[in-house]
PDB file of C-alpha atoms and ligand atoms in Angstrom:
ATOM      1  CA  UNK A   1       0.000   0.000   0.000  1.00 97.00           C
ATOM      2  CA  UNK A   2       1.209   3.524  -0.778  1.00 98.00           C
ATOM      3  CA  UNK A   3       2.036   5.780   2.163  1.00 98.00           C
ATOM      4  CA  UNK A   4      -0.415   8.571   3.038  1.00 98.00           C
ATOM      5  CA  UNK A   5       0.709  12.053   4.069  1.00 98.00           C
ATOM      6  CA  UNK A   6      -1.676  14.140   6.195  1.00 98.00           C
ATOM      7  CA  UNK A   7      -0.856  17.855   6.336  1.00 98.00           C
ATOM      8  CA  UNK A   8      -3.083  19.574   8.848  1.00 98.00           C
ATOM      9  CA  UNK A   9      -4.419  20.489  12.245  1.00 98.00           C
ATOM     10  CA  UNK A  10      -4.118  18.919  15.687  1.00 98.00           C
ATOM     11  CA  UNK A  11      -6.548  19.926  18.443  1.00 98.00           C
ATOM     12  CA  UNK A  12      -7.516  18.811  21.890  1.00 97.00           C
ATOM     13  CA  UNK A  13     -11.306  18.452  21.814  1.00 96.00           C
ATOM     14  CA  UNK A  14     -13.193  19.511  24.963  1.00 96.00           C
ATOM     15  CA  UNK A  15     -16.525  17.850  24.285  1.00 94.00           C
ATOM     16  CA  UNK A  16     -19.615  18.650  26.336  1.00 95.00           C
ATOM     17  CA  UNK A  17     -22.739  16.545  25.842  1.00 95.00           C
ATOM     18  CA  UNK A  18     -25.754  18.871  26.185  1.00 96.00           C
ATOM     19  CA  UNK A  19     -29.548  18.458  26.061  1.00 96.00           C
ATOM     20  CA  UNK A  20     -29.779  21.184  23.366  1.00 97.00           C
ATOM     21  CA  UNK A  21     -27.451  23.730  21.780  1.00 96.00           C
ATOM     22  CA  UNK A  22     -26.618  26.581  24.147  1.00 91.00           C
ATOM     23  CA  UNK A  23     -28.594  29.795  23.579  1.00 93.00           C
ATOM     24  CA  UNK A  24     -27.134  33.335  23.888  1.00 93.00           C
ATOM     25  CA  UNK A  25     -26.913  34.236  27.587  1.00 95.00           C
ATOM     26  CA  UNK A  26     -27.931  30.747  28.725  1.00 95.00           C
ATOM     27  CA  UNK A  27     -26.039  28.746  31.347  1.00 95.00           C
ATOM     28  CA  UNK A  28     -26.526  25.143  30.381  1.00 94.00           C
ATOM     29  CA  UNK A  29     -25.689  22.054  32.428  1.00 95.00           C
ATOM     30  CA  UNK A  30     -24.139  19.279  30.378  1.00 96.00           C
ATOM     31  CA  UNK A  31     -24.922  15.605  30.762  1.00 96.00           C
ATOM     32  CA  UNK A  32     -21.284  14.556  30.426  1.00 95.00           C
ATOM     33  CA  UNK A  33     -17.875  15.808  29.355  1.00 95.00           C
ATOM     34  CA  UNK A  34     -14.839  14.234  27.686  1.00 94.00           C
ATOM     35  CA  UNK A  35     -11.411  15.300  26.491  1.00 94.00           C
ATOM     36  CA  UNK A  36     -10.335  13.717  23.199  1.00 92.00           C
ATOM     37  CA  UNK A  37      -7.450  14.155  20.798  1.00 95.00           C
ATOM     38  CA  UNK A  38      -8.901  15.689  17.629  1.00 96.00           C
ATOM     39  CA  UNK A  39      -8.401  18.266  14.906  1.00 97.00           C
ATOM     40  CA  UNK A  40      -9.255  17.436  11.333  1.00 97.00           C
ATOM     41  CA  UNK A  41      -5.668  16.565  10.383  1.00 98.00           C
ATOM     42  CA  UNK A  42      -4.967  14.401  13.423  1.00 98.00           C
ATOM     43  CA  UNK A  43      -8.332  12.692  13.049  1.00 98.00           C
ATOM     44  CA  UNK A  44      -7.605  11.810   9.439  1.00 98.00           C
ATOM     45  CA  UNK A  45      -4.166  10.468  10.318  1.00 98.00           C
ATOM     46  CA  UNK A  46      -5.434   8.291  13.173  1.00 98.00           C
ATOM     47  CA  UNK A  47      -8.332   6.994  11.070  1.00 98.00           C
ATOM     48  CA  UNK A  48      -5.912   6.019   8.268  1.00 98.00           C
ATOM     49  CA  UNK A  49      -3.698   4.194  10.778  1.00 98.00           C
ATOM     50  CA  UNK A  50      -6.690   2.318  12.260  1.00 98.00           C
ATOM     51  CA  UNK A  51      -7.575   1.225   8.727  1.00 98.00           C
ATOM     52  CA  UNK A  52      -4.091  -0.261   8.425  1.00 98.00           C
ATOM     53  CA  UNK A  53      -2.363   2.308   6.214  1.00 98.00           C
ATOM     54  CA  UNK A  54       1.169   3.672   6.647  1.00 98.00           C
ATOM     55  CA  UNK A  55       0.636   7.364   7.423  1.00 98.00           C
ATOM     56  CA  UNK A  56       2.812  10.379   8.120  1.00 98.00           C
ATOM     57  CA  UNK A  57       1.458  13.460   9.936  1.00 98.00           C
ATOM     58  CA  UNK A  58       2.799  16.947   9.214  1.00 98.00           C
ATOM     59  CA  UNK A  59       1.503  19.487  11.720  1.00 98.00           C
ATOM     60  CA  UNK A  60       2.294  21.677  14.713  1.00 98.00           C
ATOM     61  CA  UNK A  61       1.718  21.121  18.433  1.00 98.00           C
ATOM     62  CA  UNK A  62       2.419  23.525  21.285  1.00 98.00           C
ATOM     63  CA  UNK A  63       5.020  22.838  23.989  1.00 97.00           C
ATOM     64  CA  UNK A  64       2.276  22.283  26.591  1.00 98.00           C
ATOM     65  CA  UNK A  65       1.023  19.151  28.345  1.00 97.00           C
ATOM     66  CA  UNK A  66      -1.683  18.709  25.709  1.00 97.00           C
ATOM     67  CA  UNK A  67       0.925  18.729  22.956  1.00 98.00           C
ATOM     68  CA  UNK A  68       3.052  16.126  24.751  1.00 98.00           C
ATOM     69  CA  UNK A  69      -0.001  13.947  25.303  1.00 97.00           C
ATOM     70  CA  UNK A  70      -1.047  14.240  21.645  1.00 98.00           C
ATOM     71  CA  UNK A  71       2.454  13.395  20.388  1.00 98.00           C
ATOM     72  CA  UNK A  72       2.473  10.158  22.414  1.00 98.00           C
ATOM     73  CA  UNK A  73      -1.072   9.314  21.283  1.00 97.00           C
ATOM     74  CA  UNK A  74      -0.113   9.552  17.609  1.00 98.00           C
ATOM     75  CA  UNK A  75       2.912   7.310  18.200  1.00 98.00           C
ATOM     76  CA  UNK A  76       0.705   4.754  20.002  1.00 98.00           C
ATOM     77  CA  UNK A  77      -1.663   4.742  17.033  1.00 98.00           C
ATOM     78  CA  UNK A  78       1.243   3.957  14.706  1.00 98.00           C
ATOM     79  CA  UNK A  79       1.319   7.345  12.954  1.00 98.00           C
ATOM     80  CA  UNK A  80       4.753   8.461  11.691  1.00 98.00           C
ATOM     81  CA  UNK A  81       5.417  11.607  13.778  1.00 98.00           C
ATOM     82  CA  UNK A  82       8.745  12.570  12.180  1.00 97.00           C
ATOM     83  CA  UNK A  83       6.987  15.486  10.404  1.00 97.00           C
ATOM     84  CA  UNK A  84       5.533  16.976  13.598  1.00 98.00           C
ATOM     85  CA  UNK A  85       6.869  20.241  15.003  1.00 97.00           C
ATOM     86  CA  UNK A  86       6.597  21.106  18.679  1.00 98.00           C
ATOM     87  CA  UNK A  87       6.477  24.926  18.779  1.00 98.00           C
ATOM     88  CA  UNK A  88       7.766  26.953  21.722  1.00 97.00           C
ATOM     89  CA  UNK A  89       5.709  29.282  23.905  1.00 97.00           C
ATOM     90  CA  UNK A  90       2.352  28.517  22.363  1.00 98.00           C
ATOM     91  CA  UNK A  91      -0.563  26.300  23.335  1.00 98.00           C
ATOM     92  CA  UNK A  92      -1.697  23.378  21.219  1.00 98.00           C
ATOM     93  CA  UNK A  93      -4.870  23.906  19.200  1.00 98.00           C
ATOM     94  CA  UNK A  94      -8.146  23.352  21.055  1.00 98.00           C
ATOM     95  CA  UNK A  95     -11.725  22.722  19.993  1.00 97.00           C
ATOM     96  CA  UNK A  96     -14.766  23.391  22.195  1.00 97.00           C
ATOM     97  CA  UNK A  97     -17.537  21.093  21.074  1.00 95.00           C
ATOM     98  CA  UNK A  98     -21.184  20.774  22.066  1.00 95.00           C
ATOM     99  CA  UNK A  99     -22.948  17.535  21.106  1.00 93.00           C
ATOM    100  CA  UNK A 100     -26.758  17.209  21.343  1.00 95.00           C
ATOM    101  CA  UNK A 101     -28.623  13.882  21.816  1.00 93.00           C
ATOM    102  CA  UNK A 102     -29.406  13.718  18.065  1.00 90.00           C
ATOM    103  CA  UNK A 103     -25.650  13.467  17.461  1.00 88.00           C
ATOM    104  CA  UNK A 104     -25.147  16.895  15.851  1.00 90.00           C
ATOM    105  CA  UNK A 105     -22.357  19.164  17.027  1.00 92.00           C
ATOM    106  CA  UNK A 106     -21.200  22.766  17.174  1.00 94.00           C
ATOM    107  CA  UNK A 107     -17.489  23.534  17.268  1.00 94.00           C
ATOM    108  CA  UNK A 108     -15.479  26.641  18.204  1.00 95.00           C
ATOM    109  CA  UNK A 109     -11.699  26.578  17.691  1.00 97.00           C
ATOM    110  CA  UNK A 110      -8.676  28.112  19.414  1.00 97.00           C
ATOM    111  CA  UNK A 111      -6.064  27.799  16.643  1.00 98.00           C
ATOM    112  CA  UNK A 112      -2.916  27.815  18.839  1.00 98.00           C
ATOM    113  CA  UNK A 113       0.073  26.072  17.251  1.00 98.00           C
ATOM    114  CA  UNK A 114      -1.936  25.154  14.146  1.00 98.00           C
ATOM    115  CA  UNK A 115      -1.361  28.768  13.079  1.00 98.00           C
ATOM    116  CA  UNK A 116       2.399  28.072  12.947  1.00 98.00           C
ATOM    117  CA  UNK A 117       2.128  25.491  10.175  1.00 98.00           C
ATOM    118  CA  UNK A 118       3.583  27.863   7.601  1.00 97.00           C
ATOM    119  CA  UNK A 119       4.700  27.759   3.960  1.00 98.00           C
ATOM    120  CA  UNK A 120       8.240  27.359   5.272  1.00 97.00           C
ATOM    121  CA  UNK A 121       7.246  24.229   7.208  1.00 97.00           C
ATOM    122  CA  UNK A 122       5.617  22.909   4.026  1.00 98.00           C
ATOM    123  CA  UNK A 123       8.814  23.515   2.070  1.00 98.00           C
ATOM    124  CA  UNK A 124      10.958  21.890   4.801  1.00 97.00           C
ATOM    125  CA  UNK A 125       8.655  18.858   4.517  1.00 98.00           C
ATOM    126  CA  UNK A 126       9.011  18.518   0.725  1.00 98.00           C
ATOM    127  CA  UNK A 127      11.147  15.347   0.823  1.00 98.00           C
ATOM    128  CA  UNK A 128       8.817  13.723   3.345  1.00 97.00           C
ATOM    129  CA  UNK A 129       5.802  14.561   1.183  1.00 98.00           C
ATOM    130  CA  UNK A 130       7.470  13.264  -1.981  1.00 98.00           C
ATOM    131  CA  UNK A 131       7.941   9.780  -0.508  1.00 97.00           C
ATOM    132  CA  UNK A 132       4.151   9.317  -0.145  1.00 98.00           C
ATOM    133  CA  UNK A 133       1.492   8.353  -2.688  1.00 98.00           C
ATOM    134  CA  UNK A 134      -1.654  10.041  -1.342  1.00 98.00           C
ATOM    135  CA  UNK A 135      -1.866  13.517   0.221  1.00 98.00           C
ATOM    136  CA  UNK A 136      -4.680  14.698   2.510  1.00 98.00           C
ATOM    137  CA  UNK A 137      -5.282  18.217   3.742  1.00 98.00           C
ATOM    138  CA  UNK A 138      -8.028  20.413   5.259  1.00 98.00           C
ATOM    139  CA  UNK A 139      -8.530  24.125   6.058  1.00 98.00           C
ATOM    140  CA  UNK A 140      -7.634  24.586   9.758  1.00 98.00           C
ATOM    141  CA  UNK A 141      -4.125  25.951   9.069  1.00 98.00           C
ATOM    142  CA  UNK A 142      -2.866  29.096   7.251  1.00 98.00           C
ATOM    143  CA  UNK A 143      -4.070  28.962   3.639  1.00 98.00           C
ATOM    144  CA  UNK A 144      -0.668  29.817   2.090  1.00 98.00           C
ATOM    145  CA  UNK A 145       0.845  26.775   3.813  1.00 98.00           C
ATOM    146  CA  UNK A 146      -2.007  24.533   2.719  1.00 98.00           C
ATOM    147  CA  UNK A 147      -1.555  25.643  -0.891  1.00 98.00           C
ATOM    148  CA  UNK A 148       2.231  25.245  -0.736  1.00 98.00           C
ATOM    149  CA  UNK A 149       1.891  21.713   0.633  1.00 98.00           C
ATOM    150  CA  UNK A 150      -0.618  20.846  -2.084  1.00 98.00           C
ATOM    151  CA  UNK A 151       1.660  22.307  -4.741  1.00 98.00           C
ATOM    152  CA  UNK A 152       4.571  20.136  -3.559  1.00 98.00           C
ATOM    153  CA  UNK A 153       2.353  17.057  -3.457  1.00 98.00           C
ATOM    154  CA  UNK A 154       0.877  17.766  -6.908  1.00 98.00           C
ATOM    155  CA  UNK A 155       4.309  18.359  -8.483  1.00 98.00           C
ATOM    156  CA  UNK A 156       5.539  15.070  -7.029  1.00 98.00           C
ATOM    157  CA  UNK A 157       2.640  13.142  -8.516  1.00 98.00           C
ATOM    158  CA  UNK A 158       0.729  12.345  -5.293  1.00 98.00           C
ATOM    159  CA  UNK A 159      -3.057  11.978  -5.399  1.00 98.00           C
ATOM    160  CA  UNK A 160      -4.210  15.150  -3.642  1.00 98.00           C
ATOM    161  CA  UNK A 161      -7.422  15.037  -1.569  1.00 98.00           C
ATOM    162  CA  UNK A 162      -8.691  18.363  -0.171  1.00 98.00           C
ATOM    163  CA  UNK A 163     -11.303  18.298   2.583  1.00 98.00           C
ATOM    164  CA  UNK A 164     -12.517  21.937   2.375  1.00 98.00           C
ATOM    165  CA  UNK A 165     -13.422  22.140   6.080  1.00 97.00           C
ATOM    166  CA  UNK A 166     -14.027  24.443   7.807  1.00 96.00           C
ATOM    167  CA  UNK A 167     -15.193  25.961   4.523  1.00 95.00           C
ATOM    168  CA  UNK A 168     -14.289  29.429   3.323  1.00 93.00           C
ATOM    169  CA  UNK A 169     -14.158  30.940  -0.163  1.00 92.00           C
ATOM    170  CA  UNK A 170     -10.964  29.707  -1.846  1.00 97.00           C
ATOM    171  CA  UNK A 171      -8.783  31.099  -4.668  1.00 94.00           C
ATOM    172  CA  UNK A 172      -9.230  29.405  -8.069  1.00 85.00           C
ATOM    173  CA  UNK A 173      -5.615  28.195  -8.193  1.00 93.00           C
ATOM    174  CA  UNK A 174      -6.138  25.746  -5.325  1.00 97.00           C
ATOM    175  CA  UNK A 175      -8.607  23.594  -7.265  1.00 97.00           C
ATOM    176  CA  UNK A 176      -6.107  22.917 -10.069  1.00 97.00           C
ATOM    177  CA  UNK A 177      -3.960  21.180  -7.423  1.00 98.00           C
ATOM    178  CA  UNK A 178      -6.816  18.849  -6.358  1.00 97.00           C
ATOM    179  CA  UNK A 179      -7.474  15.350  -7.611  1.00 98.00           C
ATOM    180  CA  UNK A 180     -10.448  15.079  -5.274  1.00 98.00           C
ATOM    181  CA  UNK A 181     -12.383  17.727  -3.280  1.00 98.00           C
ATOM    182  CA  UNK A 182     -14.786  16.420  -0.620  1.00 98.00           C
ATOM    183  CA  UNK A 183     -17.238  19.126   0.570  1.00 98.00           C
ATOM    184  CA  UNK A 184     -20.457  18.367   2.432  1.00 97.00           C
ATOM    185  CA  UNK A 185     -23.581  20.297   1.348  1.00 97.00           C
ATOM    186  CA  UNK A 186     -22.824  23.349   3.512  1.00 96.00           C
ATOM    187  CA  UNK A 187     -19.185  23.486   2.453  1.00 97.00           C
ATOM    188  CA  UNK A 188     -20.124  23.165  -1.235  1.00 98.00           C
ATOM    189  CA  UNK A 189     -22.537  26.068  -0.779  1.00 98.00           C
ATOM    190  CA  UNK A 190     -19.837  28.222   0.864  1.00 98.00           C
ATOM    191  CA  UNK A 191     -17.254  27.365  -1.812  1.00 98.00           C
ATOM    192  CA  UNK A 192     -19.577  28.136  -4.715  1.00 97.00           C
ATOM    193  CA  UNK A 193     -22.275  30.479  -3.396  1.00 97.00           C
ATOM    194  CA  UNK A 194     -24.805  28.122  -5.013  1.00 98.00           C
ATOM    195  CA  UNK A 195     -27.671  26.100  -3.487  1.00 98.00           C
ATOM    196  CA  UNK A 196     -26.871  22.446  -2.775  1.00 98.00           C
ATOM    197  CA  UNK A 197     -30.069  21.047  -1.224  1.00 97.00           C
ATOM    198  CA  UNK A 198     -31.084  18.815  -4.135  1.00 98.00           C
ATOM    199  CA  UNK A 199     -28.850  16.462  -6.123  1.00 98.00           C
ATOM    200  CA  UNK A 200     -29.367  18.605  -9.237  1.00 98.00           C
ATOM    201  CA  UNK A 201     -28.303  21.745  -7.371  1.00 98.00           C
ATOM    202  CA  UNK A 202     -25.278  19.966  -5.867  1.00 98.00           C
ATOM    203  CA  UNK A 203     -24.199  18.676  -9.282  1.00 98.00           C
ATOM    204  CA  UNK A 204     -24.393  22.177 -10.775  1.00 98.00           C
ATOM    205  CA  UNK A 205     -22.356  23.584  -7.856  1.00 98.00           C
ATOM    206  CA  UNK A 206     -19.795  20.767  -8.079  1.00 98.00           C
ATOM    207  CA  UNK A 207     -19.377  21.407 -11.804  1.00 98.00           C
ATOM    208  CA  UNK A 208     -18.216  24.959 -11.056  1.00 98.00           C
ATOM    209  CA  UNK A 209     -15.364  23.466  -8.979  1.00 98.00           C
ATOM    210  CA  UNK A 210     -14.466  21.223 -11.933  1.00 98.00           C
ATOM    211  CA  UNK A 211     -14.453  24.327 -14.134  1.00 97.00           C
ATOM    212  CA  UNK A 212     -12.015  25.897 -11.637  1.00 97.00           C
ATOM    213  CA  UNK A 213      -9.627  22.937 -12.072  1.00 97.00           C
ATOM    214  CA  UNK A 214     -10.679  20.127  -9.685  1.00 98.00           C
ATOM    215  CA  UNK A 215     -10.634  16.675 -11.302  1.00 98.00           C
ATOM    216  CA  UNK A 216     -13.369  15.185  -9.093  1.00 98.00           C
ATOM    217  CA  UNK A 217     -15.855  16.425  -6.493  1.00 98.00           C
ATOM    218  CA  UNK A 218     -17.298  14.083  -3.870  1.00 98.00           C
ATOM    219  CA  UNK A 219     -20.242  15.842  -2.211  1.00 98.00           C
ATOM    220  CA  UNK A 220     -20.714  14.168   1.196  1.00 97.00           C
ATOM    221  CA  UNK A 221     -24.456  14.018   1.903  1.00 95.00           C
ATOM    222  CA  UNK A 222     -24.531  12.222   5.260  1.00 90.00           C
ATOM    223  CA  UNK A 223     -26.765   9.143   5.419  1.00 87.00           C
ATOM    224  CA  UNK A 224     -27.901   9.761   1.820  1.00 92.00           C
ATOM    225  CA  UNK A 225     -24.410   8.903   0.562  1.00 95.00           C
ATOM    226  CA  UNK A 226     -21.973  10.678  -1.728  1.00 98.00           C
ATOM    227  CA  UNK A 227     -22.544  12.460  -5.017  1.00 98.00           C
ATOM    228  CA  UNK A 228     -19.559  11.767  -7.277  1.00 98.00           C
ATOM    229  CA  UNK A 229     -19.132  14.395  -9.998  1.00 98.00           C
ATOM    230  CA  UNK A 230     -16.465  14.341 -12.722  1.00 98.00           C
ATOM    231  CA  UNK A 231     -16.326  15.914 -16.192  1.00 97.00           C
ATOM    232  CA  UNK A 232     -18.174  12.952 -17.695  1.00 96.00           C
ATOM    233  CA  UNK A 233     -20.041  11.349 -14.755  1.00 97.00           C
ATOM    234  CA  UNK A 234     -22.469  12.089 -11.943  1.00 98.00           C
ATOM    235  CA  UNK A 235     -23.610   9.255  -9.620  1.00 97.00           C
ATOM    236  CA  UNK A 236     -24.966   8.944  -6.089  1.00 97.00           C
ATOM    237  CA  UNK A 237     -23.152   6.250  -4.120  1.00 97.00           C
ATOM    238  CA  UNK A 238     -25.461   5.275  -1.240  1.00 95.00           C
ATOM    239  CA  UNK A 239     -24.342   5.396   2.392  1.00 95.00           C
ATOM    240  CA  UNK A 240     -24.817   2.848   5.186  1.00 95.00           C
ATOM    241  CA  UNK A 241     -27.658   2.843   7.716  1.00 94.00           C
ATOM    242  CA  UNK A 242     -26.500   3.241  11.325  1.00 95.00           C
ATOM    243  CA  UNK A 243     -27.762   4.820  14.561  1.00 93.00           C
ATOM    244  CA  UNK A 244     -25.763   8.031  14.924  1.00 91.00           C
ATOM    245  CA  UNK A 245     -24.948   9.310  18.433  1.00 91.00           C
ATOM    246  CA  UNK A 246     -22.152  11.795  17.615  1.00 90.00           C
ATOM    247  CA  UNK A 247     -21.276  12.999  14.106  1.00 91.00           C
ATOM    248  CA  UNK A 248     -18.013  14.693  15.174  1.00 90.00           C
ATOM    249  CA  UNK A 249     -15.265  13.705  12.706  1.00 93.00           C
ATOM    250  CA  UNK A 250     -17.583  11.747  10.407  1.00 95.00           C
ATOM    251  CA  UNK A 251     -16.148  13.791   7.522  1.00 96.00           C
ATOM    252  CA  UNK A 252     -12.569  13.139   8.685  1.00 97.00           C
ATOM    253  CA  UNK A 253     -13.290   9.413   8.902  1.00 97.00           C
ATOM    254  CA  UNK A 254     -14.843   9.456   5.413  1.00 98.00           C
ATOM    255  CA  UNK A 255     -11.753  11.130   3.977  1.00 98.00           C
ATOM    256  CA  UNK A 256      -9.481   8.610   5.689  1.00 98.00           C
ATOM    257  CA  UNK A 257     -11.422   5.680   4.224  1.00 98.00           C
ATOM    258  CA  UNK A 258     -11.199   7.298   0.811  1.00 98.00           C
ATOM    259  CA  UNK A 259      -7.449   7.902   1.058  1.00 98.00           C
ATOM    260  CA  UNK A 260      -6.773   4.374   2.314  1.00 98.00           C
ATOM    261  CA  UNK A 261      -8.849   2.926  -0.531  1.00 98.00           C
ATOM    262  CA  UNK A 262      -6.910   4.977  -3.086  1.00 98.00           C
ATOM    263  CA  UNK A 263      -3.563   4.145  -1.458  1.00 98.00           C
ATOM    264  CA  UNK A 264      -4.549   0.479  -1.602  1.00 98.00           C
ATOM    265  CA  UNK A 265      -5.235   0.626  -5.359  1.00 98.00           C
ATOM    266  CA  UNK A 266      -9.062   0.477  -5.212  1.00 98.00           C
ATOM    267  CA  UNK A 267     -11.113   2.085  -7.972  1.00 97.00           C
ATOM    268  CA  UNK A 268     -12.945   5.236  -6.903  1.00 97.00           C
ATOM    269  CA  UNK A 269     -16.294   3.543  -6.231  1.00 96.00           C
ATOM    270  CA  UNK A 270     -14.703   0.891  -3.995  1.00 97.00           C
ATOM    271  CA  UNK A 271     -12.757   3.612  -2.191  1.00 98.00           C
ATOM    272  CA  UNK A 272     -15.980   5.599  -1.635  1.00 98.00           C
ATOM    273  CA  UNK A 273     -17.679   2.518  -0.167  1.00 97.00           C
ATOM    274  CA  UNK A 274     -14.817   2.076   2.308  1.00 97.00           C
ATOM    275  CA  UNK A 275     -15.064   5.808   3.041  1.00 98.00           C
ATOM    276  CA  UNK A 276     -18.837   5.642   3.586  1.00 97.00           C
ATOM    277  CA  UNK A 277     -18.470   2.662   5.940  1.00 97.00           C
ATOM    278  CA  UNK A 278     -15.663   4.335   7.915  1.00 97.00           C
ATOM    279  CA  UNK A 279     -17.635   7.580   8.248  1.00 96.00           C
ATOM    280  CA  UNK A 280     -20.854   5.776   9.206  1.00 96.00           C
ATOM    281  CA  UNK A 281     -19.240   3.710  11.978  1.00 97.00           C
ATOM    282  CA  UNK A 282     -17.571   6.807  13.432  1.00 96.00           C
ATOM    283  CA  UNK A 283     -21.027   8.338  14.071  1.00 95.00           C
ATOM    284  CA  UNK A 284     -22.151   5.371  16.188  1.00 95.00           C
ATOM    285  CA  UNK A 285     -19.605   6.136  18.948  1.00 92.00           C
ATOM    286  CA  UNK A 286     -18.768   9.210  21.017  1.00 88.00           C
ATOM    287  CA  UNK A 287     -15.841  11.514  20.249  1.00 86.00           C
ATOM    288  CA  UNK A 288     -13.581  11.924  17.226  1.00 88.00           C
ATOM    289  CA  UNK A 289     -10.630   9.529  17.373  1.00 93.00           C
ATOM    290  CA  UNK A 290     -12.137   7.025  19.847  1.00 91.00           C
ATOM    291  CA  UNK A 291     -14.935   6.529  17.300  1.00 92.00           C
ATOM    292  CA  UNK A 292     -12.768   5.509  14.360  1.00 96.00           C
ATOM    293  CA  UNK A 293     -13.073   1.918  13.163  1.00 97.00           C
ATOM    294  CA  UNK A 294     -10.500  -0.672  12.189  1.00 98.00           C
ATOM    295  CA  UNK A 295     -10.397  -2.015   8.641  1.00 97.00           C
ATOM    296  CA  UNK A 296     -12.049  -5.259   9.815  1.00 98.00           C
ATOM    297  CA  UNK A 297     -14.945  -3.309  11.374  1.00 97.00           C
ATOM    298  CA  UNK A 298     -15.445  -1.241   8.207  1.00 98.00           C
ATOM    299  CA  UNK A 299     -15.356  -4.376   6.049  1.00 97.00           C
ATOM    300  CA  UNK A 300     -17.859  -6.098   8.346  1.00 97.00           C
ATOM    301  CA  UNK A 301     -20.351  -3.234   7.844  1.00 97.00           C
ATOM    302  CA  UNK A 302     -19.845  -3.373   4.054  1.00 96.00           C
ATOM    303  CA  UNK A 303     -20.436  -7.145   4.085  1.00 96.00           C
ATOM    304  CA  UNK A 304     -23.502  -6.824   6.338  1.00 94.00           C
ATOM    305  CA  UNK A 305     -25.262  -4.140   4.272  1.00 92.00           C
ATOM    306  CA  UNK A 306     -24.103  -5.349   0.836  1.00 74.00           C
TER     307      UNK A 306
HETATM  308  O1  RIB B 401     -13.887  17.343  12.273  1.00 55.25           O
HETATM  309  C1  RIB B 401     -13.941  17.282  13.673  1.00 55.25           C
HETATM  310  C2  RIB B 401     -12.831  18.091  14.261  1.00 55.25           C
HETATM  311  O2  RIB B 401     -13.063  19.450  13.971  1.00 55.25           O
HETATM  312  C3  RIB B 401     -12.751  18.033  15.753  1.00 55.25           C
HETATM  313  O3  RIB B 401     -11.939  16.958  16.211  1.00 55.25           O
HETATM  314  C4  RIB B 401     -12.239  19.392  16.144  1.00 55.25           C
HETATM  315  O4  RIB B 401     -10.967  19.393  16.699  1.00 55.25           O
HETATM  316  C5  RIB B 401     -12.303  20.227  14.864  1.00 55.25           C
HETATM  317  O5  RIB B 401     -11.078  20.375  14.282  1.00 55.25           O
END
């Protein structure tokens, strides 16, 4: 299997389980609280490792206790940490998450050391990136660094997968560096300014990203599945039916399944099925990384639901 490089964010998630989302001025008592390792980059790296792929993480932690704990956690999970930087006099990134009983979440971020993943760090990592076959990135670090990392990956022939989360309008040039872009409905709307509620609307929006240079758009539509859009195809690949309790990191898990499938030589539809199964299982458990399945668990769900 080809090695996967994840370039991205590392957060400590402070997750509070609440009866409903907090209202302005309201003091709300939670029903439980947990501290998890998270961040979209770290989540993707851990999920890839659980699925059995060789994976290298490039990112920044602070020189605090959280950073030290996260570093050890990634090593335990089997992630190659040689591309991690521990930055001085700054806290590690943190995410403050509310989860309601229906499984939906709200997240507020304190960027911390994630803001120090710069273009220079990307350039210093060029040799490490070049030795991989699949490249995954997201939008929780400075945009110039994200683009520089993608440029290095693209020029070295890696398959580049951009998870445009958290979404923000992006410059055209970034899409020409993408083999696959994986927005959910909201992210696709933010990227394009177009409606994405129906499949027809989502296809039209996705086609504008193809026109801006992306080779393929995978619109993640939760339990409904994934709308795959390329220059000459548009298909809905159905998802799996599960009882969701916490959707935190479902998108990260999906992207990991996709990257592992591609690194393992699957065709795109097989890779999307592995991605759908990985994302679905992650919603049936609490937290981000504790929820991520092994390859055997993902394969069992695929076998069970055909
Ligand atoms: O995608 C989920 C992740 O978003 C959380 O782990 C949190 O850290 C934020 O980055």
